[in-house]
Coordinates of C-alpha atoms in Angstrom, one line a residue:
Chain A
M1 CA -118.8 1.2 -60.6
T2 CA -119.2 1.8 -56.9
T3 CA -118.6 5.1 -55.3
L4 CA -115.8 4.9 -52.9
T5 CA -116.1 7.0 -49.8
A6 CA -113.0 8.3 -48.2
P7 CA -112.9 8.4 -44.4
A8 CA -114.3 11.6 -42.8
R9 CA -112.0 14.5 -42.7
F10 CA -112.5 15.0 -39.0
K11 CA -113.5 12.6 -36.4
R12 CA -115.3 13.6 -33.2
P13 CA -112.8 13.1 -30.3
S14 CA -113.9 10.8 -27.6
W15 CA -115.3 12.4 -24.4
V16 CA -112.2 11.1 -22.5
T17 CA -110.0 13.2 -24.7
V18 CA -112.3 16.3 -24.4
V19 CA -112.3 16.0 -20.6
T20 CA -108.5 15.5 -20.3
V21 CA -107.8 18.4 -22.6
G22 CA -110.3 20.5 -20.7
I23 CA -108.7 19.7 -17.3
F24 CA -105.2 20.5 -18.6
A25 CA -106.3 23.7 -20.2
G26 CA -107.9 24.8 -16.9
L27 CA -104.8 23.9 -14.9
F28 CA -102.6 25.9 -17.3
V29 CA -104.8 29.0 -17.1
L30 CA -104.8 28.8 -13.3
G31 CA -101.1 28.3 -13.3
V32 CA -100.5 31.4 -15.4
Q33 CA -102.8 33.4 -13.1
H34 CA -101.1 32.1 -10.0
A35 CA -97.6 33.2 -11.2
Q36 CA -99.0 36.6 -11.8
I37 CA -97.4 36.9 -15.2
S38 CA -97.9 40.4 -16.4
L39 CA -96.1 42.5 -19.1
E40 CA -95.0 44.9 -16.4
R41 CA -93.3 42.2 -14.4
L42 CA -91.7 40.7 -17.5
F43 CA -90.4 44.1 -18.5
S44 CA -88.9 44.9 -15.1
G45 CA -87.5 41.4 -15.1
I46 CA -85.6 42.1 -18.3
L47 CA -84.3 45.3 -16.8
N48 CA -83.1 43.5 -13.7
M49 CA -81.4 40.9 -15.9
F50 CA -79.6 43.7 -17.7
G51 CA -78.6 45.0 -14.3
F52 CA -77.1 41.7 -13.4
I53 CA -75.3 41.3 -16.7
S54 CA -73.8 44.8 -16.6
S55 CA -72.5 44.4 -13.0
A56 CA -71.3 40.9 -13.8
F57 CA -69.1 42.1 -16.7
P58 CA -66.2 41.8 -16.7
P59 CA -66.0 38.6 -14.7
N60 CA -63.8 39.0 -11.7
P61 CA -60.9 36.6 -11.5
E62 CA -59.6 37.9 -8.2
R63 CA -60.6 34.8 -6.2
I64 CA -59.7 32.4 -9.0
A65 CA -57.5 30.2 -6.7
P66 CA -60.2 29.4 -4.0
I67 CA -62.8 29.1 -6.8
S68 CA -60.7 26.6 -8.7
A69 CA -60.1 24.7 -5.5
A70 CA -63.9 24.5 -5.0
M71 CA -64.3 23.4 -8.6
Y72 CA -61.7 20.7 -8.0
E73 CA -63.7 19.6 -4.9
T74 CA -66.8 19.4 -7.1
F75 CA -64.9 17.2 -9.5
Q76 CA -63.7 15.0 -6.7
I77 CA -67.3 14.6 -5.4
A78 CA -68.5 13.6 -8.8
L79 CA -65.6 11.2 -9.5
V80 CA -65.6 9.4 -6.1
G81 CA -69.4 9.3 -6.0
T82 CA -69.7 8.0 -9.6
V83 CA -67.0 5.3 -9.2
I84 CA -68.5 3.9 -6.0
G85 CA -72.0 4.3 -7.4
V86 CA -71.1 2.4 -10.6
L87 CA -69.5 -0.4 -8.6
L88 CA -72.6 -0.8 -6.4
S89 CA -74.9 -0.5 -9.5
L90 CA -73.6 -3.8 -10.9
P91 CA -74.7 -6.1 -8.2
V92 CA -78.0 -4.1 -7.8
A93 CA -78.6 -4.4 -11.5
L94 CA -78.0 -8.2 -11.5
L95 CA -80.5 -8.5 -8.6
A96 CA -83.0 -6.4 -10.5
S97 CA -82.9 -8.2 -13.9
H98 CA -85.3 -11.1 -14.6
N99 CA -82.6 -13.3 -16.2
T100 CA -80.1 -13.0 -13.3
A101 CA -82.2 -12.3 -10.2
P102 CA -82.1 -15.3 -7.7
H103 CA -85.8 -14.8 -6.9
P104 CA -88.7 -12.6 -8.3
S105 CA -89.2 -11.1 -4.8
I106 CA -85.6 -10.0 -4.7
R107 CA -86.0 -8.5 -8.1
W108 CA -89.0 -6.5 -7.0
A109 CA -87.2 -5.2 -4.0
A110 CA -84.1 -4.2 -6.0
R111 CA -86.2 -2.5 -8.6
G112 CA -88.2 -0.6 -6.0
M113 CA -85.1 0.6 -4.4
V114 CA -83.6 1.8 -7.6
S115 CA -86.8 3.6 -8.6
A116 CA -86.9 5.3 -5.2
M117 CA -83.3 6.4 -5.6
R118 CA -84.1 7.8 -9.1
T119 CA -87.5 9.4 -8.3
I120 CA -86.4 11.4 -5.3
P121 CA -84.5 14.4 -6.7
D122 CA -80.8 14.7 -5.9
L123 CA -81.2 18.0 -4.0
I124 CA -83.6 16.3 -1.6
W125 CA -81.0 13.5 -1.1
A126 CA -78.4 16.1 -0.5
L127 CA -80.6 17.8 2.2
I128 CA -81.1 14.4 3.8
F129 CA -77.3 13.6 3.8
V130 CA -76.4 17.1 5.0
I131 CA -78.6 16.5 8.0
S132 CA -77.2 13.1 8.6
V133 CA -73.4 13.5 8.0
G134 CA -73.1 17.3 8.2
L135 CA -72.1 20.0 5.7
G136 CA -69.3 19.2 3.3
P137 CA -68.2 17.0 0.5
L138 CA -69.2 13.6 2.2
A139 CA -72.8 14.6 1.9
G140 CA -72.2 15.4 -1.8
I141 CA -70.5 12.1 -2.4
L142 CA -73.3 10.1 -0.8
T143 CA -75.8 12.0 -2.9
I144 CA -73.9 11.3 -6.1
I145 CA -73.7 7.6 -5.1
V146 CA -77.4 7.4 -4.7
D147 CA -78.0 9.3 -7.9
T148 CA -75.6 7.1 -9.8
I149 CA -77.2 3.9 -8.6
G150 CA -80.6 5.2 -9.6
F151 CA -79.4 5.9 -13.1
C152 CA -76.8 3.2 -13.8
A153 CA -78.5 0.2 -12.1
R154 CA -81.6 0.9 -14.2
F155 CA -79.7 1.0 -17.5
F156 CA -77.3 -1.8 -16.6
S157 CA -80.4 -3.9 -15.8
E158 CA -82.0 -3.1 -19.1
R159 CA -78.9 -4.1 -21.0
I160 CA -78.6 -7.3 -18.9
E161 CA -82.1 -8.2 -19.8
E162 CA -81.4 -7.7 -23.5
V163 CA -78.4 -10.1 -23.6
Q164 CA -79.0 -13.0 -25.9
K165 CA -79.6 -16.3 -24.2
G166 CA -77.3 -18.3 -26.5
P167 CA -73.8 -17.7 -24.9
S168 CA -75.2 -18.1 -21.4
Q169 CA -76.9 -21.3 -22.4
A170 CA -73.6 -22.5 -23.9
L171 CA -71.7 -21.8 -20.7
Q172 CA -74.4 -23.4 -18.6
S173 CA -74.2 -26.5 -20.8
T174 CA -70.5 -26.9 -20.0
G175 CA -71.6 -27.4 -16.4
G176 CA -70.9 -23.8 -15.2
G177 CA -72.9 -22.4 -12.3
Q178 CA -75.0 -19.3 -12.3
L179 CA -72.1 -17.1 -11.1
G180 CA -69.9 -18.5 -13.8
V181 CA -72.5 -17.9 -16.5
I182 CA -73.0 -14.3 -15.3
S183 CA -69.3 -13.4 -15.1
G184 CA -68.4 -15.4 -18.2
S185 CA -71.1 -14.2 -20.6
I186 CA -73.6 -11.6 -19.3
I187 CA -71.1 -9.2 -17.9
P188 CA -68.6 -9.3 -20.8
I189 CA -71.3 -9.0 -23.4
S190 CA -72.8 -6.0 -21.5
F191 CA -69.5 -4.4 -20.7
P192 CA -69.2 -1.8 -23.5
S193 CA -72.7 -0.6 -22.7
F194 CA -71.8 -0.4 -19.0
V195 CA -68.8 1.7 -19.8
G196 CA -70.9 4.1 -21.9
T197 CA -73.6 4.4 -19.3
S198 CA -71.0 5.0 -16.6
L199 CA -69.3 7.8 -18.5
F200 CA -72.7 9.3 -19.2
S201 CA -73.5 9.1 -15.5
F202 CA -70.2 10.8 -14.7
E203 CA -71.1 13.8 -16.9
K204 CA -74.5 13.9 -15.1
S205 CA -72.7 13.7 -11.8
I206 CA -70.5 16.7 -12.5
R207 CA -73.6 18.8 -13.3
A208 CA -75.4 17.5 -10.2
A209 CA -72.3 18.1 -8.0
V210 CA -72.2 21.7 -9.1
V211 CA -75.6 22.5 -7.6
L212 CA -75.2 20.3 -4.5
G213 CA -73.2 23.1 -2.9
L214 CA -76.3 25.3 -2.9
V215 CA -77.6 23.2 0.0
G216 CA -74.2 22.9 1.6
A217 CA -73.1 19.5 0.3
G218 CA -69.6 20.8 -0.7
G219 CA -68.0 22.0 -3.9
I220 CA -68.4 25.0 -6.1
G221 CA -72.1 25.5 -5.4
V222 CA -71.2 26.9 -2.0
E223 CA -69.0 29.6 -3.7
L224 CA -71.8 30.4 -6.2
S225 CA -74.4 30.7 -3.5
T226 CA -72.2 33.0 -1.5
A227 CA -71.4 35.2 -4.5
F228 CA -75.1 35.6 -5.3
T229 CA -76.0 36.4 -1.7
L230 CA -73.2 39.0 -1.4
R231 CA -74.3 40.3 -4.9
N232 CA -70.8 39.8 -6.2
F233 CA -72.2 39.2 -9.6
D234 CA -68.8 39.6 -11.4
E235 CA -67.4 36.7 -9.2
A236 CA -70.6 34.7 -9.8
L237 CA -70.0 35.0 -13.6
M238 CA -66.4 33.9 -13.2
I239 CA -67.7 30.8 -11.3
I240 CA -70.3 30.1 -14.0
I241 CA -67.7 30.4 -16.8
L242 CA -65.4 28.0 -14.9
I243 CA -68.3 25.5 -14.5
L244 CA -69.1 25.8 -18.2
I245 CA -65.5 25.1 -19.1
V246 CA -65.1 22.1 -16.9
V247 CA -68.5 20.5 -17.8
I248 CA -68.0 21.0 -21.5
A249 CA -64.4 19.6 -21.3
F250 CA -65.6 16.5 -19.6
E251 CA -68.5 16.0 -21.9
Q252 CA -66.1 16.1 -24.8
L253 CA -63.7 13.8 -23.2
S254 CA -66.3 11.2 -22.2
S255 CA -68.0 11.2 -25.6
A256 CA -64.6 10.6 -27.2
I257 CA -64.1 7.7 -24.9
R258 CA -67.6 6.4 -25.5
K259 CA -67.0 6.4 -29.2
K260 CA -63.9 4.4 -28.8
V261 CA -65.4 1.8 -26.5
I262 CA -68.7 1.1 -28.4
Chain B
M1 CA -87.5 -51.2 -23.3
K2 CA -85.1 -52.4 -20.7
S3 CA -82.3 -50.5 -19.3
N4 CA -79.2 -51.3 -21.3
V5 CA -75.7 -51.2 -19.9
T6 CA -74.1 -50.1 -23.2
S7 CA -76.8 -47.4 -23.8
D8 CA -75.7 -43.9 -23.1
L9 CA -79.0 -42.2 -23.7
H10 CA -82.3 -43.6 -23.1
V11 CA -85.5 -41.8 -24.1
E12 CA -88.7 -43.4 -22.9
H13 CA -92.2 -42.4 -23.8
V14 CA -91.4 -38.7 -23.8
T15 CA -94.2 -36.3 -24.5
K16 CA -93.9 -32.6 -24.5
T17 CA -96.9 -30.3 -24.5
Y18 CA -96.4 -26.6 -24.3
P19 CA -98.7 -24.4 -22.1
D20 CA -100.5 -23.1 -25.2
G21 CA -101.6 -26.6 -26.0
T22 CA -99.3 -27.6 -28.8
T23 CA -97.9 -31.0 -28.5
A24 CA -94.3 -30.9 -29.8
L25 CA -93.4 -34.5 -29.0
Q26 CA -95.7 -37.5 -28.7
N27 CA -94.6 -40.6 -26.9
I28 CA -91.0 -40.7 -28.3
S29 CA -88.8 -43.6 -27.3
F30 CA -85.3 -44.4 -28.6
H31 CA -81.9 -45.2 -27.2
V32 CA -78.5 -44.4 -28.3
N33 CA -75.6 -46.8 -27.6
K34 CA -72.2 -45.8 -26.4
G35 CA -70.1 -44.5 -29.3
E36 CA -73.1 -44.4 -31.6
A37 CA -73.7 -41.4 -33.8
V38 CA -77.4 -40.7 -34.4
A39 CA -78.8 -38.1 -36.7
L40 CA -82.2 -36.7 -35.9
L41 CA -83.9 -35.5 -39.0
G42 CA -87.2 -33.7 -39.7
H43 CA -88.5 -30.5 -41.2
N44 CA -89.3 -27.4 -39.2
G45 CA -91.9 -28.0 -36.6
S46 CA -91.2 -31.7 -36.5
G47 CA -90.2 -31.5 -32.8
K48 CA -86.4 -31.8 -33.3
S49 CA -85.6 -28.6 -31.4
T50 CA -87.9 -29.6 -28.6
M51 CA -86.1 -32.9 -28.5
F52 CA -82.8 -31.2 -28.2
K53 CA -84.0 -28.9 -25.4
C54 CA -85.3 -31.9 -23.5
L55 CA -82.1 -33.9 -24.0
S56 CA -80.0 -30.9 -22.9
G57 CA -82.2 -30.3 -19.9
F58 CA -83.2 -26.8 -20.9
E59 CA -86.8 -28.1 -21.0
R60 CA -88.5 -30.8 -19.1
P61 CA -90.7 -33.3 -20.8
T62 CA -94.4 -33.2 -19.8
S63 CA -94.3 -37.0 -19.3
G64 CA -91.8 -39.8 -19.9
S65 CA -88.2 -40.0 -18.9
I66 CA -84.8 -39.4 -20.3
Y67 CA -81.9 -41.4 -18.9
L68 CA -78.4 -40.2 -19.4
Q69 CA -76.0 -43.0 -18.5
G70 CA -78.6 -44.3 -16.2
T71 CA -79.5 -41.0 -14.5
D72 CA -83.0 -39.8 -14.9
L73 CA -82.8 -36.2 -15.9
A74 CA -86.3 -35.4 -14.6
S75 CA -85.2 -36.4 -11.1
L76 CA -82.4 -33.8 -10.9
S77 CA -82.7 -30.5 -9.3
R78 CA -81.1 -27.5 -10.9
R79 CA -78.0 -27.9 -8.7
S80 CA -77.5 -31.6 -9.2
F81 CA -77.9 -31.0 -13.0
K82 CA -74.4 -29.4 -13.2
P83 CA -72.3 -32.6 -13.0
V84 CA -74.6 -34.2 -15.6
R85 CA -74.2 -31.2 -17.9
K86 CA -70.5 -31.5 -17.6
K87 CA -70.7 -34.8 -19.5
L88 CA -72.8 -33.3 -22.2
G89 CA -70.9 -31.4 -24.8
M90 CA -73.1 -29.1 -26.9
V91 CA -72.7 -27.5 -30.3
F92 CA -75.3 -25.0 -31.4
Q93 CA -76.5 -23.7 -34.7
H94 CA -75.5 -20.1 -33.9
F95 CA -72.2 -21.1 -32.2
H96 CA -73.1 -19.1 -29.0
L97 CA -69.6 -17.8 -28.4
V98 CA -69.2 -14.8 -26.1
Y99 CA -68.6 -12.7 -29.2
N100 CA -66.7 -9.8 -27.7
L101 CA -64.1 -12.0 -25.9
S102 CA -61.1 -13.7 -27.4
V103 CA -61.2 -17.1 -29.0
F104 CA -58.8 -18.4 -26.4
Q105 CA -61.1 -17.2 -23.5
N106 CA -64.1 -18.8 -25.2
V107 CA -62.3 -22.1 -25.3
L108 CA -61.2 -21.8 -21.7
F109 CA -64.9 -21.4 -20.7
G110 CA -65.4 -25.0 -21.8
R111 CA -63.6 -26.0 -18.6
M112 CA -66.1 -24.2 -16.4
G113 CA -67.8 -27.3 -15.1
H114 CA -64.5 -28.7 -13.9
H115 CA -63.9 -25.9 -11.4
R116 CA -65.9 -24.5 -8.5
S117 CA -65.1 -20.9 -9.2
I118 CA -64.7 -18.9 -12.4
L119 CA -61.2 -17.7 -11.9
P120 CA -59.5 -20.9 -13.1
V121 CA -61.1 -20.4 -16.5
M122 CA -60.4 -16.7 -16.8
A123 CA -57.5 -16.2 -19.2
P124 CA -55.3 -14.0 -16.9
F125 CA -55.7 -16.4 -14.0
A126 CA -56.0 -19.8 -15.5
S127 CA -53.5 -22.5 -14.6
S128 CA -50.9 -23.3 -17.2
D129 CA -52.4 -26.7 -17.5
N130 CA -55.7 -25.2 -18.5
R131 CA -54.0 -22.7 -20.8
D132 CA -52.0 -25.5 -22.5
R133 CA -55.1 -27.6 -22.8
A134 CA -57.1 -24.8 -24.5
M135 CA -54.3 -24.3 -27.0
M136 CA -54.3 -28.0 -27.7
C137 CA -58.1 -28.0 -28.3
L138 CA -57.7 -24.9 -30.6
D139 CA -54.9 -26.7 -32.4
R140 CA -57.1 -29.7 -32.9
V141 CA -59.6 -27.6 -34.8
G142 CA -56.8 -25.9 -36.6
L143 CA -57.2 -22.4 -35.2
A144 CA -54.4 -22.1 -32.7
H145 CA -53.0 -19.2 -34.7
L146 CA -56.2 -17.2 -34.0
A147 CA -56.2 -17.6 -30.3
D148 CA -55.8 -13.9 -29.6
R149 CA -58.5 -12.7 -32.0
R150 CA -61.9 -11.4 -30.9
S151 CA -64.4 -14.2 -31.6
D152 CA -66.7 -12.1 -33.8
Q153 CA -63.8 -11.3 -36.2
L154 CA -63.8 -14.9 -37.3
S155 CA -65.9 -16.4 -40.1
G156 CA -68.9 -18.5 -39.3
G157 CA -67.1 -21.8 -40.0
Q158 CA -64.2 -20.7 -37.8
Q159 CA -66.6 -19.7 -35.0
Q160 CA -68.2 -23.1 -35.1
R161 CA -64.8 -24.7 -34.9
V162 CA -64.0 -22.5 -31.8
A163 CA -67.3 -23.8 -30.4
I164 CA -66.1 -27.3 -31.1
A165 CA -62.8 -26.6 -29.3
R166 CA -64.8 -25.3 -26.4
M167 CA -66.8 -28.5 -26.3
L168 CA -63.5 -30.5 -26.5
M169 CA -62.1 -28.6 -23.6
Q170 CA -65.1 -29.8 -21.6
E171 CA -64.1 -33.5 -22.2
P172 CA -67.7 -34.6 -22.6
E173 CA -68.9 -38.2 -23.0
I174 CA -72.0 -37.4 -25.1
V175 CA -72.2 -34.7 -27.7
L176 CA -75.5 -33.0 -28.6
A177 CA -75.4 -30.9 -31.8
D178 CA -78.3 -28.7 -32.8
E179 CA -78.1 -28.1 -36.5
P180 CA -74.3 -27.4 -36.3
I181 CA -74.0 -26.4 -39.9
A182 CA -77.4 -24.8 -40.7
S183 CA -76.0 -21.3 -40.6
L184 CA -72.9 -22.1 -42.6
D185 CA -72.3 -22.2 -46.4
P186 CA -72.1 -25.7 -47.9
K187 CA -68.3 -25.8 -48.1
A188 CA -67.7 -24.5 -44.5
G189 CA -70.6 -26.7 -43.3
R190 CA -69.0 -29.8 -44.8
E191 CA -65.6 -29.0 -43.3
V192 CA -67.1 -28.4 -39.8
M193 CA -69.1 -31.7 -40.1
E194 CA -65.9 -33.6 -41.1
L195 CA -64.0 -32.1 -38.2
L196 CA -66.8 -32.8 -35.7
W197 CA -67.0 -36.4 -36.8
D198 CA -63.3 -37.0 -36.8
I199 CA -63.2 -35.8 -33.2
V200 CA -66.1 -37.8 -32.0
E201 CA -64.7 -40.9 -33.7
E202 CA -61.2 -40.3 -32.3
Q203 CA -62.7 -40.2 -28.8
S204 CA -65.5 -42.6 -29.5
L205 CA -68.1 -40.2 -28.2
T206 CA -71.8 -40.8 -28.3
V207 CA -73.4 -38.2 -30.6
V208 CA -77.0 -37.0 -31.2
C209 CA -76.9 -34.5 -34.1
I210 CA -80.0 -32.7 -35.3
L211 CA -79.7 -32.1 -39.0
H212 CA -81.5 -30.6 -41.9
Q213 CA -79.5 -32.1 -44.7
T214 CA -80.4 -35.7 -45.5
E215 CA -77.2 -36.2 -47.6
I216 CA -74.9 -35.2 -44.8
A217 CA -76.9 -37.3 -42.3
K218 CA -76.5 -40.4 -44.5
N219 CA -72.7 -39.8 -44.9
F220 CA -71.9 -39.2 -41.3
A221 CA -74.4 -40.9 -39.0
D222 CA -74.6 -44.5 -38.0
R223 CA -78.3 -44.3 -37.6
I224 CA -81.0 -42.0 -38.7
I225 CA -84.1 -41.1 -36.7
G226 CA -86.8 -39.2 -38.5
L227 CA -89.3 -37.1 -36.7
H228 CA -92.6 -35.9 -38.2
K229 CA -95.2 -34.0 -36.2
G230 CA -93.7 -35.0 -33.0
Q231 CA -93.5 -38.7 -33.7
I232 CA -90.8 -41.0 -34.8
V233 CA -91.5 -42.1 -38.3
L234 CA -88.1 -43.6 -39.1
D235 CA -85.4 -45.3 -37.2
T236 CA -82.9 -47.1 -39.4
P237 CA -79.2 -47.7 -39.8
A238 CA -77.9 -45.0 -42.1
S239 CA -76.3 -47.6 -44.4
S240 CA -79.6 -49.3 -45.2
I241 CA -81.7 -46.2 -45.7
S242 CA -83.2 -45.6 -49.1
A243 CA -83.5 -42.2 -50.8
G244 CA -87.3 -42.7 -51.0
E245 CA -87.6 -43.0 -47.2
L246 CA -85.7 -39.8 -46.7
D247 CA -87.7 -37.9 -49.3
Q248 CA -90.9 -39.0 -47.7
L249 CA -89.7 -37.6 -44.4
Y250 CA -89.2 -34.2 -45.9
Y251 CA -91.8 -34.0 -48.6
G252 CA -94.5 -36.4 -47.6
S253 CA -95.6 -39.3 -49.7
G254 CA -96.1 -39.1 -53.4
R255 CA -93.8 -36.3 -54.0
K256 CA -90.4 -36.5 -55.6
A257 CA -87.5 -34.7 -54.1
A258 CA -86.7 -31.5 -56.0
H259 CA -83.1 -31.8 -55.1
A260 CA -80.9 -34.4 -53.4

């Protein structure tokens, strides 16, 4: 009988692991020091928080009409931006997918554009658009369009690349052209997934549109920012509650639709 | 081999080597006359599927030529391939319907090669001529009553019949079928095969059908071509073929067939 040796209980980590963990640990410690986290500050922070909550309660519904109007504007920004964004995402996604792109270089360009749109945060886009088209909902809509393309074109393209070859090959074999094959098989097969992604993107847009107002791109964010600056915390709470209601309502609605479609 | 006026399909010295070095087809030559039905037999890896891909133009042979009614497929660009494709009706093992669209829409798609844009083959915009024709094709395969169904709600045999209706809609001159009944149960497979053969006989179409089942090949085809390791090992009229020859194709020499 031979003695069987089980593998060692612990293995020595490679030096790469040791160095990486070391660097991250160092950065973490520096970060904590830099933020000057102390028990004292945490304690006073909790007290301030109580101060905010006590002056925010009860929420103040006095300005409910202008607040609702602003919320409605936020909703419009999200809706218009998402619809236009989704419509633009489809051609962009077709250009960015390896099975539908007319040329690899176009595919690269389209992918690069989509990643840039996605990687630059929406607040930065909003700042750029506020500078270029001025304060107000148009800057918000443009931001949401860019944001939607960054999200939808990427997921549309992933779905397009997953489409089975068979049906496209069958349509191609009837003598159909590339455009016919795309609109006859690739788009219909991907359609349920497109709808799901678009609804998801709409939920995301409502949340994004809420904060866009903070930099002046229209909607309820403007009201929220003002309420905080004037220390009208009871009104701020009213606004936050309204945001919660609207966002949750749309999330429920869209997940109900998604379940039906897919 | 000389070019033959009555020959629809001419395969000359076709060799296909894949980039990884495997040779799928070695110097294959055969021709199929107008109205002739040829069954291409062989076990997995014999080169049948590669042959199908080369015939349908989805792959190009490494060397050799394929003439379709006198046109050399290798000489065609992607664009000029379209009118040739129109003449080629295809039936696939996995039907390849656009599964989440209606049966009717799938049949209409068969007409795609006849129009320059896609609108005339989209169900809401199609001309009444195309719509009537699609219904006639569906009726020919016995499924007119299911026109409005979503394609993936149909059974496998029914889906293959829809694919045949789509092929009919195309009005092809040559039919290529890639194991049309391999994913069906024996009964449905037999029905589909009978239907397909009735139709090609009715319209005296040229057929190349890749098959697995020797019995079926013997019953339906005029001629049987056997492939083994990328070479033609058998090319005989179906009527004169012996069971031994077929067994040898599938099981190699010196081994009796376990089943018919």
